[in-house]
Amino acid sequence: METPRTADPVADQGPVVLVVSADALVSSALARLVSEEPGLDVIEHCPASDAGIARACRDSRARVVIIDVGADATATQAAISVLRSEARARGVVAVAGSGSAEMIVHLFASGVRGVVARDAAPAELLTAVREVSAGNLFASRTAMRLVLEHLVLPDAWAPRRRLLDHEQLSERERDAVGLLVQGMSNQEIARQMFVSAATVKVHLSRAMSKWGVRDRVQLVIRALSTDFAHQDDSI
């Protein structure tokens, strides 16, 4: 007789989230926003202090940690490094100011999986939690725009590299990448293309493979730095 499977309460609840912030009001607001979303569960919100970070690291239930980047960005990045080194299975989403592309780049470099600018719509933070929980990278529209302007626009007048034959995308792959360039999430792309989010992920994964890039941010940068962006008037 087969032994009945014991339900995993964390798996049944969906992504479990922990919120870290030096500002109690911000922490409470972020925690409430996430807790009101069906399928997401906030287990705690704690201060961005050494004790708070240590407590976050000890709590094995959290799959995603939202950390508020306060005025002391250096201290926040140090906290992120601790979270990443002592809680490797978790994804970190940083909520950051929208004025510095360099800071956003540094946050990704320090190990965060998602960056959401402070002027982002609440839905973008919720999307970030889901995308990071699924193992993906995410940047809100403002964060993505700042990074792309920082990396791409200084060379706007440089000749764009032509895509080679083996780099050419199928029509559906092109559609998915084109919508990604516009800052859409997988769910938004799926609705636009009338397909499932899983199908969108397949299209983007194939595009990444053809272009030899590892993540969504690199995929967008490659699209803007080659003649891909000029093969379709919608981009």
Short mmCIF file of C-alpha atoms in Angstrom, two decimals:
data_model
loop_
_atom_site.label_atom_id
_atom_site.label_comp_id
_atom_site.label_asym_id
_atom_site.label_seq_id
_atom_site.Cartn_x
_atom_site.Cartn_y
_atom_site.Cartn_z
CA MET A 1 0.00 0.00 0.00
CA GLU A 2 1.38 3.37 -1.00
CA THR A 3 2.11 5.80 1.82
CA PRO A 4 0.00 8.95 1.46
CA ARG A 5 2.06 12.01 0.57
CA THR A 6 2.29 14.56 3.35
CA ALA A 7 1.25 17.99 2.15
CA ASP A 8 3.94 20.62 2.07
CA PRO A 9 2.31 23.72 3.59
CA VAL A 10 4.93 26.07 2.13
CA ALA A 11 4.52 24.64 -1.38
CA ASP A 12 0.72 24.84 -1.06
CA GLN A 13 0.89 28.49 -0.04
CA GLY A 14 3.04 29.55 -2.98
CA PRO A 15 6.00 31.89 -2.58
CA VAL A 16 6.71 32.74 1.05
CA VAL A 17 8.11 36.24 1.48
CA LEU A 18 10.14 38.03 4.13
CA VAL A 19 10.41 41.83 4.10
CA VAL A 20 13.52 43.67 5.36
CA SER A 21 13.61 47.45 5.81
CA ALA A 22 15.17 50.02 8.11
CA ASP A 23 11.91 52.00 7.90
CA ALA A 24 9.10 50.40 9.92
CA LEU A 25 6.38 52.19 7.92
CA VAL A 26 7.85 51.08 4.58
CA SER A 27 8.30 47.57 5.91
CA SER A 28 4.69 47.35 7.06
CA ALA A 29 3.38 48.78 3.78
CA LEU A 30 5.37 46.30 1.68
CA ALA A 31 4.32 43.40 3.89
CA ARG A 32 0.64 44.37 3.67
CA LEU A 33 0.82 44.77 -0.12
CA VAL A 34 2.29 41.31 -0.58
CA SER A 35 0.05 39.61 2.01
CA GLU A 36 -3.08 40.87 0.24
CA GLU A 37 -2.07 39.13 -2.99
CA PRO A 38 -3.62 35.64 -3.38
CA GLY A 39 -0.99 32.91 -3.35
CA LEU A 40 1.67 34.98 -1.56
CA ASP A 41 2.39 34.70 2.15
CA VAL A 42 4.44 37.12 4.25
CA ILE A 43 5.99 35.41 7.25
CA GLU A 44 7.63 38.45 8.83
CA HIS A 45 9.00 41.92 8.29
CA CYS A 46 12.15 42.82 10.14
CA PRO A 47 14.59 45.74 10.40
CA ALA A 48 17.64 46.00 8.14
CA SER A 49 19.91 45.69 11.16
CA ASP A 50 22.53 43.04 11.87
CA ALA A 51 20.06 41.28 14.16
CA GLY A 52 17.26 41.51 11.61
CA ILE A 53 19.40 40.15 8.81
CA ALA A 54 20.63 37.33 11.04
CA ARG A 55 17.02 36.43 11.86
CA ALA A 56 16.13 36.49 8.17
CA CYS A 57 19.00 34.14 7.42
CA ARG A 58 17.90 31.69 10.12
CA ASP A 59 14.30 31.49 8.88
CA SER A 60 14.26 28.74 6.28
CA ARG A 61 10.65 29.27 5.22
CA ALA A 62 11.22 32.35 3.08
CA ARG A 63 11.72 31.73 -0.63
CA VAL A 64 11.92 35.42 -1.52
CA VAL A 65 13.35 38.28 0.56
CA ILE A 66 12.25 41.84 -0.27
CA ILE A 67 14.83 44.34 0.94
CA ASP A 68 14.24 48.08 0.95
CA VAL A 69 17.30 50.01 -0.20
CA GLY A 70 17.39 52.98 2.16
CA ALA A 71 19.63 56.03 2.25
CA ASP A 72 22.64 53.91 3.18
CA ALA A 73 22.95 51.91 -0.05
CA THR A 74 26.37 50.55 0.95
CA ALA A 75 24.97 49.02 4.13
CA THR A 76 22.03 47.61 2.18
CA GLN A 77 24.33 45.97 -0.35
CA ALA A 78 26.34 44.47 2.53
CA ALA A 79 23.08 43.07 3.92
CA ILE A 80 22.24 41.62 0.51
CA SER A 81 25.63 39.92 0.36
CA VAL A 82 24.94 38.31 3.74
CA LEU A 83 21.50 37.16 2.61
CA ARG A 84 22.91 35.71 -0.59
CA SER A 85 25.82 33.92 1.11
CA GLU A 86 23.86 32.47 4.03
CA ALA A 87 20.55 31.82 2.27
CA ARG A 88 21.55 30.58 -1.16
CA ALA A 89 18.20 29.02 -2.01
CA ARG A 90 16.39 32.34 -1.78
CA GLY A 91 15.90 35.10 -4.27
CA VAL A 92 16.34 38.70 -3.20
CA VAL A 93 14.19 41.53 -4.58
CA ALA A 94 15.51 45.05 -3.92
CA VAL A 95 13.20 48.07 -3.80
CA ALA A 96 15.43 50.97 -4.82
CA GLY A 97 15.38 54.63 -5.75
CA SER A 98 14.90 55.33 -9.43
CA GLY A 99 17.63 57.91 -9.94
CA SER A 100 20.80 55.87 -10.40
CA ALA A 101 21.51 53.28 -13.07
CA GLU A 102 24.86 52.56 -11.43
CA MET A 103 23.17 51.57 -8.17
CA ILE A 104 20.79 49.23 -9.99
CA VAL A 105 23.70 47.60 -11.81
CA HIS A 106 25.56 47.23 -8.49
CA LEU A 107 22.49 45.63 -6.90
CA PHE A 108 22.31 42.99 -9.63
CA ALA A 109 26.07 42.49 -9.32
CA SER A 110 25.72 41.97 -5.56
CA GLY A 111 23.37 39.06 -6.15
CA VAL A 112 19.79 40.33 -6.18
CA ARG A 113 17.46 38.63 -8.62
CA GLY A 114 14.99 41.49 -8.94
CA VAL A 115 15.08 45.29 -8.74
CA VAL A 116 11.89 47.33 -8.42
CA ALA A 117 12.10 51.12 -8.58
CA ARG A 118 10.24 53.11 -5.93
CA ASP A 119 7.96 54.64 -8.55
CA ALA A 120 6.86 51.22 -9.79
CA ALA A 121 3.23 50.15 -9.71
CA PRO A 122 2.40 47.68 -6.92
CA ALA A 123 1.74 45.03 -9.57
CA GLU A 124 5.40 45.21 -10.62
CA LEU A 125 6.58 44.30 -7.12
CA LEU A 126 4.19 41.36 -7.02
CA THR A 127 5.40 40.24 -10.45
CA ALA A 128 8.99 40.53 -9.23
CA VAL A 129 8.25 38.23 -6.30
CA ARG A 130 6.68 35.61 -8.55
CA GLU A 131 9.40 35.83 -11.23
CA VAL A 132 12.24 35.63 -8.70
CA SER A 133 10.53 32.76 -6.89
CA ALA A 134 10.44 30.92 -10.22
CA GLY A 135 14.20 31.42 -10.65
CA ASN A 136 14.02 34.32 -13.11
CA LEU A 137 15.48 37.82 -13.08
CA PHE A 138 13.19 40.84 -13.02
CA ALA A 139 13.61 44.60 -13.40
CA SER A 140 10.70 47.02 -13.17
CA ARG A 141 10.10 49.30 -16.15
CA THR A 142 11.96 52.26 -14.67
CA ALA A 143 14.86 50.11 -13.47
CA MET A 144 15.15 48.46 -16.88
CA ARG A 145 15.03 51.82 -18.68
CA LEU A 146 17.77 53.28 -16.49
CA VAL A 147 20.04 50.28 -17.02
CA LEU A 148 19.48 50.24 -20.76
CA GLU A 149 20.10 53.98 -21.09
CA HIS A 150 23.28 53.54 -19.05
CA LEU A 151 24.55 50.61 -21.11
CA VAL A 152 23.20 51.27 -24.58
CA LEU A 153 22.46 54.94 -25.28
CA PRO A 154 26.09 56.21 -25.05
CA ASP A 155 26.74 54.08 -28.14
CA ALA A 156 23.46 54.92 -29.85
CA TRP A 157 25.21 56.15 -33.00
CA ALA A 158 27.59 53.18 -33.20
CA PRO A 159 26.87 50.68 -36.00
CA ARG A 160 24.62 47.89 -34.75
CA ARG A 161 25.88 44.37 -35.26
CA ARG A 162 23.92 42.31 -37.76
CA LEU A 163 22.44 39.10 -36.44
CA LEU A 164 24.03 36.03 -38.00
CA ASP A 165 21.97 33.31 -39.65
CA HIS A 166 22.07 31.04 -36.58
CA GLU A 167 20.96 33.98 -34.39
CA GLN A 168 17.78 34.70 -36.33
CA LEU A 169 14.64 34.18 -34.26
CA SER A 170 11.35 32.62 -35.24
CA GLU A 171 8.35 34.89 -35.60
CA ARG A 172 6.98 33.98 -32.16
CA GLU A 173 10.40 34.32 -30.53
CA ARG A 174 10.73 37.77 -32.12
CA ASP A 175 7.30 38.75 -30.81
CA ALA A 176 8.20 37.65 -27.27
CA VAL A 177 11.56 39.45 -27.29
CA GLY A 178 10.01 42.59 -28.78
CA LEU A 179 7.45 42.76 -25.98
CA LEU A 180 10.17 42.08 -23.41
CA VAL A 181 12.10 45.07 -24.76
CA GLN A 182 8.98 47.15 -24.02
CA GLY A 183 9.32 46.18 -20.34
CA MET A 184 6.56 43.56 -20.16
CA SER A 185 6.61 40.65 -17.73
CA ASN A 186 6.05 37.05 -18.86
CA GLN A 187 2.40 37.28 -17.80
CA GLU A 188 1.85 40.48 -19.78
CA ILE A 189 3.60 39.03 -22.83
CA ALA A 190 1.42 35.93 -22.58
CA ARG A 191 -1.75 38.01 -22.59
CA GLN A 192 -0.51 40.06 -25.55
CA MET A 193 0.42 36.94 -27.55
CA PHE A 194 -2.63 34.89 -26.44
CA VAL A 195 -0.43 32.07 -25.14
CA SER A 196 0.49 30.70 -21.71
CA ALA A 197 3.28 32.15 -19.55
CA ALA A 198 5.06 28.80 -19.89
CA THR A 199 5.06 29.19 -23.68
CA VAL A 200 6.50 32.69 -23.35
CA LYS A 201 9.28 31.28 -21.16
CA VAL A 202 10.07 28.71 -23.87
CA HIS A 203 10.25 31.41 -26.58
CA LEU A 204 12.55 33.58 -24.47
CA SER A 205 14.73 30.63 -23.47
CA ARG A 206 15.22 29.70 -27.13
CA ALA A 207 16.12 33.30 -27.95
CA MET A 208 18.65 33.32 -25.08
CA SER A 209 20.17 30.10 -26.41
CA LYS A 210 20.45 31.43 -29.98
CA TRP A 211 22.05 34.67 -28.78
CA GLY A 212 24.29 33.07 -26.15
CA VAL A 213 22.98 35.16 -23.22
CA ARG A 214 22.04 34.06 -19.70
CA ASP A 215 19.11 36.20 -18.61
CA ARG A 216 16.34 38.63 -19.58
CA VAL A 217 18.42 41.77 -19.03
CA GLN A 218 21.18 40.53 -21.37
CA LEU A 219 18.51 39.50 -23.88
CA VAL A 220 17.13 43.06 -24.00
CA ILE A 221 20.60 44.57 -24.26
CA ARG A 222 21.44 42.25 -27.17
CA ALA A 223 18.19 43.16 -28.91
CA LEU A 224 18.96 46.88 -28.66
CA SER A 225 22.60 46.57 -29.67
CA THR A 226 21.95 44.59 -32.87
CA ASP A 227 19.82 45.17 -35.95
CA PHE A 228 16.99 43.21 -34.29
CA ALA A 229 15.45 46.47 -33.08
CA HIS A 230 15.27 47.76 -36.66
CA GLN A 231 13.71 44.64 -38.17
CA ASP A 232 10.32 45.47 -36.63
CA ASP A 233 8.75 48.92 -36.48
CA SER A 234 7.01 48.05 -33.19
CA ILE A 235 10.27 48.02 -31.22
#
